[in-house]
Tab-separated table of C-alpha atoms and ligand atoms in Angstrom:
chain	number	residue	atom	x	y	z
A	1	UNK	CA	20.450	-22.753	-19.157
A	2	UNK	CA	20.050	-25.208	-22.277
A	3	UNK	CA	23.397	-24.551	-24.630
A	4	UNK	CA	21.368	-23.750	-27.632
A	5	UNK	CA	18.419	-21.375	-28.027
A	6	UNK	CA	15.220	-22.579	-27.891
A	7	UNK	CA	12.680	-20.980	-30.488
A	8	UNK	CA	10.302	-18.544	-30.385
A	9	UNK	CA	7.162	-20.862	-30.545
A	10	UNK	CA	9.142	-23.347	-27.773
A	11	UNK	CA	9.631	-20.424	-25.221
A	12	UNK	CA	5.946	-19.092	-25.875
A	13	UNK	CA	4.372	-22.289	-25.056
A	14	UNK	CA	6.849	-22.854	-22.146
A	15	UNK	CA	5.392	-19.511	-20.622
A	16	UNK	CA	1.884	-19.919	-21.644
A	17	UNK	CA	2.261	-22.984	-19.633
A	18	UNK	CA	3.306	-21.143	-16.620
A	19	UNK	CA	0.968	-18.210	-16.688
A	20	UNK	CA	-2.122	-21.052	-16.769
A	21	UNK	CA	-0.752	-21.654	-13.537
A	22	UNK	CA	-0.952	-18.229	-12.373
A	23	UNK	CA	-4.904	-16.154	-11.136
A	24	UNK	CA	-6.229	-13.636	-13.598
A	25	UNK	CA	-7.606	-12.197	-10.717
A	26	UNK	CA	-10.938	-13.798	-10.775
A	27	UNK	CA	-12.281	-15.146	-7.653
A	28	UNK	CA	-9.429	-13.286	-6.036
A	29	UNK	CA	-10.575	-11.407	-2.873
A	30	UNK	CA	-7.349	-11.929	-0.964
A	31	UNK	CA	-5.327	-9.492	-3.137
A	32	UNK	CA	-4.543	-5.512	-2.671
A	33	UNK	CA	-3.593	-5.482	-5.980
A	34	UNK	CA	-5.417	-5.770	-9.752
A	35	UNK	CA	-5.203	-6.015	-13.392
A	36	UNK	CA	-3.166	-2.794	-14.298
A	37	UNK	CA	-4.958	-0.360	-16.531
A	38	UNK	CA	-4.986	-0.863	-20.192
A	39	UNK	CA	-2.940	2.831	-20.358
A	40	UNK	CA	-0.389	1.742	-17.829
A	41	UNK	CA	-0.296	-1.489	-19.618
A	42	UNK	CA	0.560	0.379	-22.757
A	43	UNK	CA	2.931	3.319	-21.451
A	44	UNK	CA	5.015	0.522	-19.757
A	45	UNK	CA	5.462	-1.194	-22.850
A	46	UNK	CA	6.927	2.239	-23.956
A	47	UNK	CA	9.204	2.528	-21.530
A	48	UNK	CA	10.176	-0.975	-20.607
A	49	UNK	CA	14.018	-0.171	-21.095
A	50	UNK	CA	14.179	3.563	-19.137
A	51	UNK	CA	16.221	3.588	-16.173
A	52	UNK	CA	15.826	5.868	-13.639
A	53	UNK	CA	18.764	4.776	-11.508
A	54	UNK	CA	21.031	6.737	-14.122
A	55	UNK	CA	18.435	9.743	-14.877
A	56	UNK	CA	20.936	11.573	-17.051
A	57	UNK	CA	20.730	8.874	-20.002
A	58	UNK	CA	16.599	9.145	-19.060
A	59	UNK	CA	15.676	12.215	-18.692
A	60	UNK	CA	11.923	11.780	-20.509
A	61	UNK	CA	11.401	9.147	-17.826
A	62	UNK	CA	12.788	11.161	-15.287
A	63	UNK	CA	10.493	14.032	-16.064
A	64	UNK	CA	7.274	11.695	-15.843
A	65	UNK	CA	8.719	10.173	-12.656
A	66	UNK	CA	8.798	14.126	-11.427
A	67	UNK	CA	5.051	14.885	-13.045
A	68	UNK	CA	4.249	12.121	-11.020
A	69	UNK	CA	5.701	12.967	-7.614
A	70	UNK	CA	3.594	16.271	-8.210
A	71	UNK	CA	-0.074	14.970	-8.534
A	72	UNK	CA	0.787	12.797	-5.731
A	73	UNK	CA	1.475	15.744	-3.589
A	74	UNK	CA	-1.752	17.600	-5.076
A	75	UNK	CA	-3.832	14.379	-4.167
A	76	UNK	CA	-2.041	14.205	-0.629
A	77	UNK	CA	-2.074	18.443	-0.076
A	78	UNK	CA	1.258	18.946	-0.429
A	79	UNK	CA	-0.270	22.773	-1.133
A	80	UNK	CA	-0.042	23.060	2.470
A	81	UNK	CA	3.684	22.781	2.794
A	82	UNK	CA	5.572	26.214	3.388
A	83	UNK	CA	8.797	24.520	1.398
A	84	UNK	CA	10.913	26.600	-1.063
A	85	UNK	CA	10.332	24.845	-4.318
A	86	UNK	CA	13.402	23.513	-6.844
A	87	UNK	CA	16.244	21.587	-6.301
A	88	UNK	CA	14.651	18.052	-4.931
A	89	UNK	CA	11.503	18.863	-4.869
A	90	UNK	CA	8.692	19.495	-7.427
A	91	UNK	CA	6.735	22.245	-6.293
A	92	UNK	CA	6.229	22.117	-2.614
A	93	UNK	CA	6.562	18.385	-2.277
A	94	UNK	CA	10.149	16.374	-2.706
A	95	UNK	CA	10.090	12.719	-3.181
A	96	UNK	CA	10.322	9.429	-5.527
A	97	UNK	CA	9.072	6.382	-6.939
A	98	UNK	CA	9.562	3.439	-4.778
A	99	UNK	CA	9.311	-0.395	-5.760
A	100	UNK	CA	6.029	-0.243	-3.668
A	101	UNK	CA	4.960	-0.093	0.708
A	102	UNK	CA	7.933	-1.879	1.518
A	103	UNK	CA	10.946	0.090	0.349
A	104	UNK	CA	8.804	3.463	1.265
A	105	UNK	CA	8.051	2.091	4.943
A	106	UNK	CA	12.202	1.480	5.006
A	107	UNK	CA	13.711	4.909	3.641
A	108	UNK	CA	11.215	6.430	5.396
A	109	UNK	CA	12.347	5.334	8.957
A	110	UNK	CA	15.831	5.546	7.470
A	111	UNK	CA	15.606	9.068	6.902
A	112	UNK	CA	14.031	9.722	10.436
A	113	UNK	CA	17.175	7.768	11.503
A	114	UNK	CA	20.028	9.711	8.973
A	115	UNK	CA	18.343	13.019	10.225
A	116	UNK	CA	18.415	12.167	13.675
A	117	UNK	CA	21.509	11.331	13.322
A	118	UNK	CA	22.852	14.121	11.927
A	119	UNK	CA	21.485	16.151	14.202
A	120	UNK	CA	23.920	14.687	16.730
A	121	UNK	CA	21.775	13.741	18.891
A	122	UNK	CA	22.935	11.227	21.670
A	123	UNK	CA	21.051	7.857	22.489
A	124	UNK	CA	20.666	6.229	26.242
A	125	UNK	CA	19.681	3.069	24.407
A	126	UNK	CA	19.179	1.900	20.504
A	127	UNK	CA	16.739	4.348	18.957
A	128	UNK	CA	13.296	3.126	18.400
A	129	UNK	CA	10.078	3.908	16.614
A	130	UNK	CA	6.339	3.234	17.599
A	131	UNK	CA	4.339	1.822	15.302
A	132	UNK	CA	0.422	0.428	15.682
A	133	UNK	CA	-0.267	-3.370	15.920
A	134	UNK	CA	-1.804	-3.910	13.157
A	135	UNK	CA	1.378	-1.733	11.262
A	136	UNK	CA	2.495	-4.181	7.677
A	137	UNK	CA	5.263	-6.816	8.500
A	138	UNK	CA	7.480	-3.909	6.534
A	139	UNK	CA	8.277	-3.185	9.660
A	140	UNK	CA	9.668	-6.233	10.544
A	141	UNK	CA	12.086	-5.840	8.151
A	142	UNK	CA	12.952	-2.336	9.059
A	143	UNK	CA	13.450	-3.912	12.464
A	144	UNK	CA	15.827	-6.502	11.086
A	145	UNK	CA	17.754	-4.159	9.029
A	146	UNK	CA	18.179	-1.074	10.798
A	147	UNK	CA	19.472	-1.414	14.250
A	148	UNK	CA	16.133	-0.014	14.897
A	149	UNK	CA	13.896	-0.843	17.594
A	150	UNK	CA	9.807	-1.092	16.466
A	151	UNK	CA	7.637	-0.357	19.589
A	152	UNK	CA	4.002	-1.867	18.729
A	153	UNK	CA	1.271	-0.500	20.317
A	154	UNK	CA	-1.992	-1.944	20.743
A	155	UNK	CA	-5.291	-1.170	19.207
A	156	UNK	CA	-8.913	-0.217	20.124
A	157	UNK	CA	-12.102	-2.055	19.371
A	158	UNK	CA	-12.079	-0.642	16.084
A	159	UNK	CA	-8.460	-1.855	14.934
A	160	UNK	CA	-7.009	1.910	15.520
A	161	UNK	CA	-3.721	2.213	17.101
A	162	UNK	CA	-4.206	3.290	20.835
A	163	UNK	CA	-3.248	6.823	21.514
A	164	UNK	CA	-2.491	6.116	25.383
A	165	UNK	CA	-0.451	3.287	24.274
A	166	UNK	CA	1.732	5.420	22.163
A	167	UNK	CA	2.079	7.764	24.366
A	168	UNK	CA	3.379	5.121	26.947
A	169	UNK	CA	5.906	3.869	24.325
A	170	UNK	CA	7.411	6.589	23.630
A	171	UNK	CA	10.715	7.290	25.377
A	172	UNK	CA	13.706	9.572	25.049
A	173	UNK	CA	15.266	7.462	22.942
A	174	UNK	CA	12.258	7.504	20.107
A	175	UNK	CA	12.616	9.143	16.733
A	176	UNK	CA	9.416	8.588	14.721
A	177	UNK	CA	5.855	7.689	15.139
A	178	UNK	CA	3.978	5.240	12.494
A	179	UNK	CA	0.341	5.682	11.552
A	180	UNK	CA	-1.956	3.995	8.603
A	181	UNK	CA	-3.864	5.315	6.578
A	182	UNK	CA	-5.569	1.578	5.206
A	183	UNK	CA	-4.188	-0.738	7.082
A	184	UNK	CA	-3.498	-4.254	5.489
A	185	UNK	CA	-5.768	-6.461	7.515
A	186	UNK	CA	-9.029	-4.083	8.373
A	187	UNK	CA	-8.872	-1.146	6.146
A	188	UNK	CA	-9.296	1.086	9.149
A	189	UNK	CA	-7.221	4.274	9.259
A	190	UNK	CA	-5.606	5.337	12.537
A	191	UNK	CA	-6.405	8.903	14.352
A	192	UNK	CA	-3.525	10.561	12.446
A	193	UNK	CA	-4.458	13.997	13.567
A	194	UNK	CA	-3.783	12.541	17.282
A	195	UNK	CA	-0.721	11.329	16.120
A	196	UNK	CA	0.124	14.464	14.419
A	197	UNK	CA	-0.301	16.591	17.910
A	198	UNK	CA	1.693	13.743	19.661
A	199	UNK	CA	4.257	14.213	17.015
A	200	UNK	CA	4.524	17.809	17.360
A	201	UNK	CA	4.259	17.770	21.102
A	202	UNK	CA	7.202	15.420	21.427
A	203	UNK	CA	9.176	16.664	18.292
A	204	UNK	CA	8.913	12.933	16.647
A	205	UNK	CA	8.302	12.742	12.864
A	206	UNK	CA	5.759	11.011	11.877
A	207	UNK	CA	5.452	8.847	8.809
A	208	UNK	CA	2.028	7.702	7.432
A	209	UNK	CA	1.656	4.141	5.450
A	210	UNK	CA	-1.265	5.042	2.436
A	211	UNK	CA	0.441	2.127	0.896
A	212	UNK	CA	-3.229	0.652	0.277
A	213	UNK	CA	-5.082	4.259	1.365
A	214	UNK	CA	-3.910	6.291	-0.792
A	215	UNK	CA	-5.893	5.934	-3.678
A	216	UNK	CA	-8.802	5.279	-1.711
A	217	UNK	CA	-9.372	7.731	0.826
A	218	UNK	CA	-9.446	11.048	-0.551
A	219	UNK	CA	-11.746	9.328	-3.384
A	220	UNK	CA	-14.588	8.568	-0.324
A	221	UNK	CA	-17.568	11.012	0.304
A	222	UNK	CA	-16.090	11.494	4.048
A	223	UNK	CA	-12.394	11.450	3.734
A	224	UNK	CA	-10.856	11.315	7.053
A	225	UNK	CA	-7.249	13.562	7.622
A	226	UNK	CA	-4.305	11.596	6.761
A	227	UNK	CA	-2.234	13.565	4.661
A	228	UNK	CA	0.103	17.119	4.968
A	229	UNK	CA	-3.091	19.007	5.252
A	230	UNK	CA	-2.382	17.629	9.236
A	231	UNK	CA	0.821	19.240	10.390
A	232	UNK	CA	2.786	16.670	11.906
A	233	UNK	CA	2.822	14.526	8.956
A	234	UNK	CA	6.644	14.688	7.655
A	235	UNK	CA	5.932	11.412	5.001
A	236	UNK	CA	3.408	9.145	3.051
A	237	UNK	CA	4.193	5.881	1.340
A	238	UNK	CA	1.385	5.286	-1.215
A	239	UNK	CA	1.062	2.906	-4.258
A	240	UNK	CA	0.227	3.326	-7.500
A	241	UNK	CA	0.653	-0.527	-8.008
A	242	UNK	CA	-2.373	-1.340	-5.299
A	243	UNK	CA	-5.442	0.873	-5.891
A	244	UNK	CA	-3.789	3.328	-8.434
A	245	UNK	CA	-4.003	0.912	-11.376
A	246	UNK	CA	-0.682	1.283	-12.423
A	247	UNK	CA	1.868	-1.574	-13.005
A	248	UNK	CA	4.098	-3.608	-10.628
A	249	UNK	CA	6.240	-1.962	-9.344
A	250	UNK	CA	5.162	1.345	-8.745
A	251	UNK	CA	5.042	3.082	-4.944
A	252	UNK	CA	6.096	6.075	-3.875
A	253	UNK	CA	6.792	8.602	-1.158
A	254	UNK	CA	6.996	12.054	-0.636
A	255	UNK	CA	8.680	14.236	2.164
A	256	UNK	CA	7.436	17.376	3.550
A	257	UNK	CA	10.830	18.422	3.565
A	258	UNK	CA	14.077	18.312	1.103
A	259	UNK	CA	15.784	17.251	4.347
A	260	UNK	CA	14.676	13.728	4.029
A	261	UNK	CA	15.526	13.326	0.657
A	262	UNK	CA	19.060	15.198	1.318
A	263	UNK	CA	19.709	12.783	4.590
A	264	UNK	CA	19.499	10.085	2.117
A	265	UNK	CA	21.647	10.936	-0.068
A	266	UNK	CA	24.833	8.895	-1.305
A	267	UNK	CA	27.563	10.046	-4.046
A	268	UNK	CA	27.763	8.355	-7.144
A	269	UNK	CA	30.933	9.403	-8.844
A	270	UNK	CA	30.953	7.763	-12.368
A	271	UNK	CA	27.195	8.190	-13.286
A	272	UNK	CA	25.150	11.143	-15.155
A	273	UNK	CA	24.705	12.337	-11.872
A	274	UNK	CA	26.035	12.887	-8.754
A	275	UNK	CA	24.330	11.259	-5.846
A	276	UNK	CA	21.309	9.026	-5.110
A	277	UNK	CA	19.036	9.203	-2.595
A	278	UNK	CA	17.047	6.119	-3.889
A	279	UNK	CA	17.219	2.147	-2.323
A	280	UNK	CA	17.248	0.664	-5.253
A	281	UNK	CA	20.069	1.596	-8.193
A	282	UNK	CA	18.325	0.873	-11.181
A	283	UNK	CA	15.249	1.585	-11.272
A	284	UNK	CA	11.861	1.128	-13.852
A	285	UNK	CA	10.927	3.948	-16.272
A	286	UNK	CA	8.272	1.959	-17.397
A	287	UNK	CA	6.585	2.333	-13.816
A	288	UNK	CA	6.990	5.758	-13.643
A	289	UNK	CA	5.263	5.943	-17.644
A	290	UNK	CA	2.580	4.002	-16.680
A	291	UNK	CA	1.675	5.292	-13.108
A	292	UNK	CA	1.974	9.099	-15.138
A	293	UNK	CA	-0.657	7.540	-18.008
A	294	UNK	CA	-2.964	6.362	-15.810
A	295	UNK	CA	-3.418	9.478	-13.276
A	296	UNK	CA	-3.599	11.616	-16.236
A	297	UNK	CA	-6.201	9.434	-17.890
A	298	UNK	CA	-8.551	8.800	-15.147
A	299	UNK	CA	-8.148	11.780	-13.250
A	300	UNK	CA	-9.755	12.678	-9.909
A	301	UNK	CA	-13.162	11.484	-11.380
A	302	UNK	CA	-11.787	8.149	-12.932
A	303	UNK	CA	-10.487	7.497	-9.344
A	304	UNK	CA	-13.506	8.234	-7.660
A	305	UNK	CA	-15.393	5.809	-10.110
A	306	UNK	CA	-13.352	3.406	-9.225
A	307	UNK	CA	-13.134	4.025	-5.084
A	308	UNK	CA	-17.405	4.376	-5.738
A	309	UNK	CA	-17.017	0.410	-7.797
A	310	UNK	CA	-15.146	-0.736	-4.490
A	311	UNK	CA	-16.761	0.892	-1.903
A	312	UNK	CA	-20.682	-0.580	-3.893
A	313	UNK	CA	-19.491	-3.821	-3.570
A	314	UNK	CA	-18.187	-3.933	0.152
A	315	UNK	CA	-21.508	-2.156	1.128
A	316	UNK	CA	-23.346	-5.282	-1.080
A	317	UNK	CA	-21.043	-8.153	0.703
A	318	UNK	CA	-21.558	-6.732	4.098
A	319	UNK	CA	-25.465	-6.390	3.893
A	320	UNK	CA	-26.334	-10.014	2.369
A	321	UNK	CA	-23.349	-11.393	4.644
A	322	UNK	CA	-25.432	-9.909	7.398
A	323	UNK	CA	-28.293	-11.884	5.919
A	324	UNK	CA	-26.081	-15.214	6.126
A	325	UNK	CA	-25.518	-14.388	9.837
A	326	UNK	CA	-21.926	-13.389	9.625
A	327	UNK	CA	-21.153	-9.534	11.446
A	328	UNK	CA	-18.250	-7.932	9.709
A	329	UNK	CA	-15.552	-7.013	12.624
A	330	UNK	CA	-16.470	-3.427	11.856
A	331	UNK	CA	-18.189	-1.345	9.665
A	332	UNK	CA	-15.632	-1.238	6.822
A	333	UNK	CA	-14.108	2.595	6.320
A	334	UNK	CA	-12.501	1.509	3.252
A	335	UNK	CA	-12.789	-1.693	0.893
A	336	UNK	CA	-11.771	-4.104	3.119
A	337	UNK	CA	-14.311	-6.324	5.383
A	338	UNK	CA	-13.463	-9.147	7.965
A	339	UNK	CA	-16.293	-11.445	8.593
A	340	UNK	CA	-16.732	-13.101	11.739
A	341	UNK	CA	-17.547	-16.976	10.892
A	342	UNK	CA	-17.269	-19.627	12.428
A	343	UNK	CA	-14.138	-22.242	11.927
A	344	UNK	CA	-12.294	-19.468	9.412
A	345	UNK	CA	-9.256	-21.019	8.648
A	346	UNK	CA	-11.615	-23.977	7.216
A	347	UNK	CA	-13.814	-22.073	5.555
A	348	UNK	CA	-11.268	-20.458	3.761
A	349	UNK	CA	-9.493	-23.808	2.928
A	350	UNK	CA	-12.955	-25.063	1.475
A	351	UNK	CA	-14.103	-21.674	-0.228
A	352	UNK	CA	-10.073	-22.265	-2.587
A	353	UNK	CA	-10.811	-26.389	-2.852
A	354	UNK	CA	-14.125	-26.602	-3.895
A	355	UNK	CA	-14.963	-23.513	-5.606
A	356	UNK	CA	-11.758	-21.408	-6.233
A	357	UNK	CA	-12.414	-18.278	-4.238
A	358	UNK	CA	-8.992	-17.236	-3.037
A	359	UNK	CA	-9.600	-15.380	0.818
A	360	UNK	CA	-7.554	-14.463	3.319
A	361	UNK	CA	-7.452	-14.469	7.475
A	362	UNK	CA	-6.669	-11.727	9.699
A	363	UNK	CA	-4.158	-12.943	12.494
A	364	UNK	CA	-6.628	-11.716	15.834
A	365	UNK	CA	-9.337	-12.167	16.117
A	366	UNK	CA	-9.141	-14.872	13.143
A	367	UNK	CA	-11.513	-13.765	11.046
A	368	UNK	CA	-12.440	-13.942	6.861
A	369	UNK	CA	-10.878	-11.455	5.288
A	370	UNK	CA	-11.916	-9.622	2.134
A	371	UNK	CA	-10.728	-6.883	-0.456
A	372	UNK	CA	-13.035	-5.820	-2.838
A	373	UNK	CA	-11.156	-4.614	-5.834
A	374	UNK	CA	-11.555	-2.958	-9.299
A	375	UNK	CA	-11.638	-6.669	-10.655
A	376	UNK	CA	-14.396	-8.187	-8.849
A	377	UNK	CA	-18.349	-7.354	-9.404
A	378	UNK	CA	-21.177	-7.385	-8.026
A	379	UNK	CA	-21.594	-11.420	-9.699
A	380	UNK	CA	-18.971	-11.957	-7.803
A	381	UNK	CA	-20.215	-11.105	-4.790
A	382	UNK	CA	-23.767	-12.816	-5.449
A	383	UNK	CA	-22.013	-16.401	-6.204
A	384	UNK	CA	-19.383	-16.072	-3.470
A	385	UNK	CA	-22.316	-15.468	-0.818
A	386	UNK	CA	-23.908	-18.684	-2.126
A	387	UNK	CA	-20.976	-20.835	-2.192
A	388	UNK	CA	-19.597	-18.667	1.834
A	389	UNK	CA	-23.679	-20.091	2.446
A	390	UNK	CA	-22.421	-24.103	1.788
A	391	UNK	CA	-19.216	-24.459	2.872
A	392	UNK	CA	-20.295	-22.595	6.373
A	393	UNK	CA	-23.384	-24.901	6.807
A	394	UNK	CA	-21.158	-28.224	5.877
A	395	UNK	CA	-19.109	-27.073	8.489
A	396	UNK	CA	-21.829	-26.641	10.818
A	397	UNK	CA	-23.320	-30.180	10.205
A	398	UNK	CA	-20.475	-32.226	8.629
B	1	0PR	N1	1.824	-1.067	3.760
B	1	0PR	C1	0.566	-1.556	3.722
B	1	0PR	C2	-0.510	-0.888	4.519
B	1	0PR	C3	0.301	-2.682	2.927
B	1	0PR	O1	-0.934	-3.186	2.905
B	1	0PR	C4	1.355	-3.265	2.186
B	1	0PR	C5	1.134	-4.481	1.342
B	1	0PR	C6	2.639	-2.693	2.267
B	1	0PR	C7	2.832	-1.589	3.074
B	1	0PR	C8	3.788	-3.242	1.491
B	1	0PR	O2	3.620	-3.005	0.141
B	1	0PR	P1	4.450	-3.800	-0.972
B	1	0PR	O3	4.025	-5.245	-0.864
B	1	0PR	O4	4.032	-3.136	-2.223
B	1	0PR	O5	5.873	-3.606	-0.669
B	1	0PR	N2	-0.100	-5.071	1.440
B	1	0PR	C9	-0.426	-6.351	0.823
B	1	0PR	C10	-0.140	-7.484	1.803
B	1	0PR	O6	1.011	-7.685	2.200
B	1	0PR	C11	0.340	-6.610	-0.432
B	1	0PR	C12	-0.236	-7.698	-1.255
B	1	0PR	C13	-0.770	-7.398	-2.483
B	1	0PR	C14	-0.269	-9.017	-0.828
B	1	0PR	C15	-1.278	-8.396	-3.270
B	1	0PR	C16	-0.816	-10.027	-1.619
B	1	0PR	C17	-1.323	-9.701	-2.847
B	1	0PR	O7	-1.850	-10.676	-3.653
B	1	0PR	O8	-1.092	-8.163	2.159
């Protein structure tokens, strides 16, 4: 730190300088994320200086961080739980606003563990958890930090977790099953009604990642079952800071039961209140303000504009890709497409060099990897074809 201030007009320039630096999310296609809307833009300013780790001093923020617990469990049928409301919970849905998929993916498996726990029962080995393949790298840090072991099990030709797989990972020393709902690499959702009866069957909870889903799937004309409308389903991580439009950081996750919340619990003698069941102490108001503007202002229908925007353009890139002679892995279910091309990891180094179109790889099969977003359009999609057209045809003939 320089021992004298530096003026206004000096620290402006200094950060204009970095933000050229930074994407303003054009030619970005490698990104789950996008410009925030101008409402959660604005209610964040609003709230910038709320905390919600000490909710006694906040208690406006607190209340929009509760609002917004409760149209998340309207979107995800919370309806369907048979939970005494109060207490934790807002209506029949308990839960709180995360810094995003990570820290959800984490408490939840924590509270699987804390409950488990509690419940006394006794382990032959280290408890572990099975999770699908293609499951976020979350997971590896739940590994690393939990004394938790993550089973993986494989997929099908479609990128779903294998049920018979599962099934063969699970032991008597496994707590919790893992589905998505969206996941990271494929968009493709994994047969969380099977999981549910496996769930049940076994007594296992079973957490679902919507991190990127969310927000997407009920908005689709066929939603598929992913949320507490399928019984087993005891929690859902989903992100108001990916296809929700809010700012960063905003997830969440709810719990079908207060028990989670209550297993997570730690005392907090000195603040406004008395225990904590969050990761994080101090948390952002402003994300809980902005993530409550925006749901409010778009509503279901603003949402399903926007999920109608995405889904337009992945039907457009997947048709004149098809044209171009590249087969998307399979028939996207969500706004996410993998191209089979040839020489990937190439093209995708040429597509950033020589025309600035940031893309992304999945890890197997290697393949391009796109996420059509609120801040792309259908230009977009017309001058990235052309320039996919060159660099794939250089390759071919150097
Ligand atoms: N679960 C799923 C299914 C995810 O896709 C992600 C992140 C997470 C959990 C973790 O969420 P947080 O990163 O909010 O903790 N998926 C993207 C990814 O890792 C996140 C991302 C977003 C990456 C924007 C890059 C980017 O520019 O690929």
């Amino acid at each position: 730190m320089n021992e004298q201030g530096l003026s206004e007009r000096e620290i402006f320039s200094y950060l204009e300088n970095a933000k050229s630096e930074d994407t303003d999310y054009y030619r970005v296609f490698s990104s789950m994320c996008t410009r925030p809307h101008k409402i959660a833009i604005e209610a964040n300013r609003l709230f910038i200086e709320a905390n919600l780790g000490d909710l006694g001093l906040f208690a406006g923020a607190h209340k929009l961080e509760q609002e917004v617990v409760r149209m998340l469990g309207n979107l995800l049928h919370a309806s369907s739980i048979d939970v005494p409301s109060g207490g934790l919970c807002q209506s029949s849905v308990c839960g709180y606003l995360t810094t995003g998929g990570t820290e959800s993916n984490i408490q939840a498996v924590r509270g699987m563990k804390n409950l488990v726990t509690a419940g006394k029962k006794e382990f032959k080995g280290t408890p572990n958890i099975v999770i699908p393949a293609s499951a976020h790298f979350s997971f590896d840090k739940v590994a690393d930090m939990m004394g938790i072991e993550v089973r993986r099990a494989s997929l099908d030709s479609e990128f779903r977790v294998d049920m018979a797989s599962v099934e063969k990972l699970i032991n008597e020393n496994t707590i919790g099953l893992v589905g998505i709902a969206g996941n990271t690499e494929f968009g493709q959702i994994d047969p969380i009604d099977k999981l549910s009866e496996v769930a049940l069957e076994n007594e296992l909870f079973l957490h679902v990642d919507a991190a990127f889903g969310g927000f997407v799937i009920p908005f689709l004309e066929k939603p598929q079952p992913f949320d507490f409308k399928v019984p087993g389903v005891t929690s859902i991580a989903i992100d108001p800071h990916k296809m929700g439009l809010s700012t960063i950081p905003s997830g969440a996750l709810l719990f079908r039961s207060p028990s989670f919340l209550d297993s997570l619990k730690v005392s907090t003698p000195y603040l406004t209140t008395k225990s904590q069941f969050t990761l994080t102490g101090t948390r952002s108001g402003a994300s809980a303000a902005a993530t409550c503007a925006v749901m409010k202002y778009l509503g279901y229908e603003g949402y399903r504009k926007n999920v109608q925007h995405c889904m337009e353009l992945t039907s457009k890139i997947v048709e004149e890709a098809r044209k171009l002679g590249f087969e998307p892995l399979i028939e996207p279910v969500m706004n996410v497409v993998a191209l089979k091309v040839p020489n990937p990891d190439l093209v995708r180094e040429r597509l950033l060099k020589k025309f600035g179109w940031n893309v992304s790889i999945t890890r197997t099969p290697r393949a391009l990897r796109l996420v059509l977003m609120p801040h792309n359009s259908p230009e977009d999609i017309e001058l990235f074809l052309k320039d996919l057209k060159k660099v794939t045809a250089e390759i071919k003939s150097p």
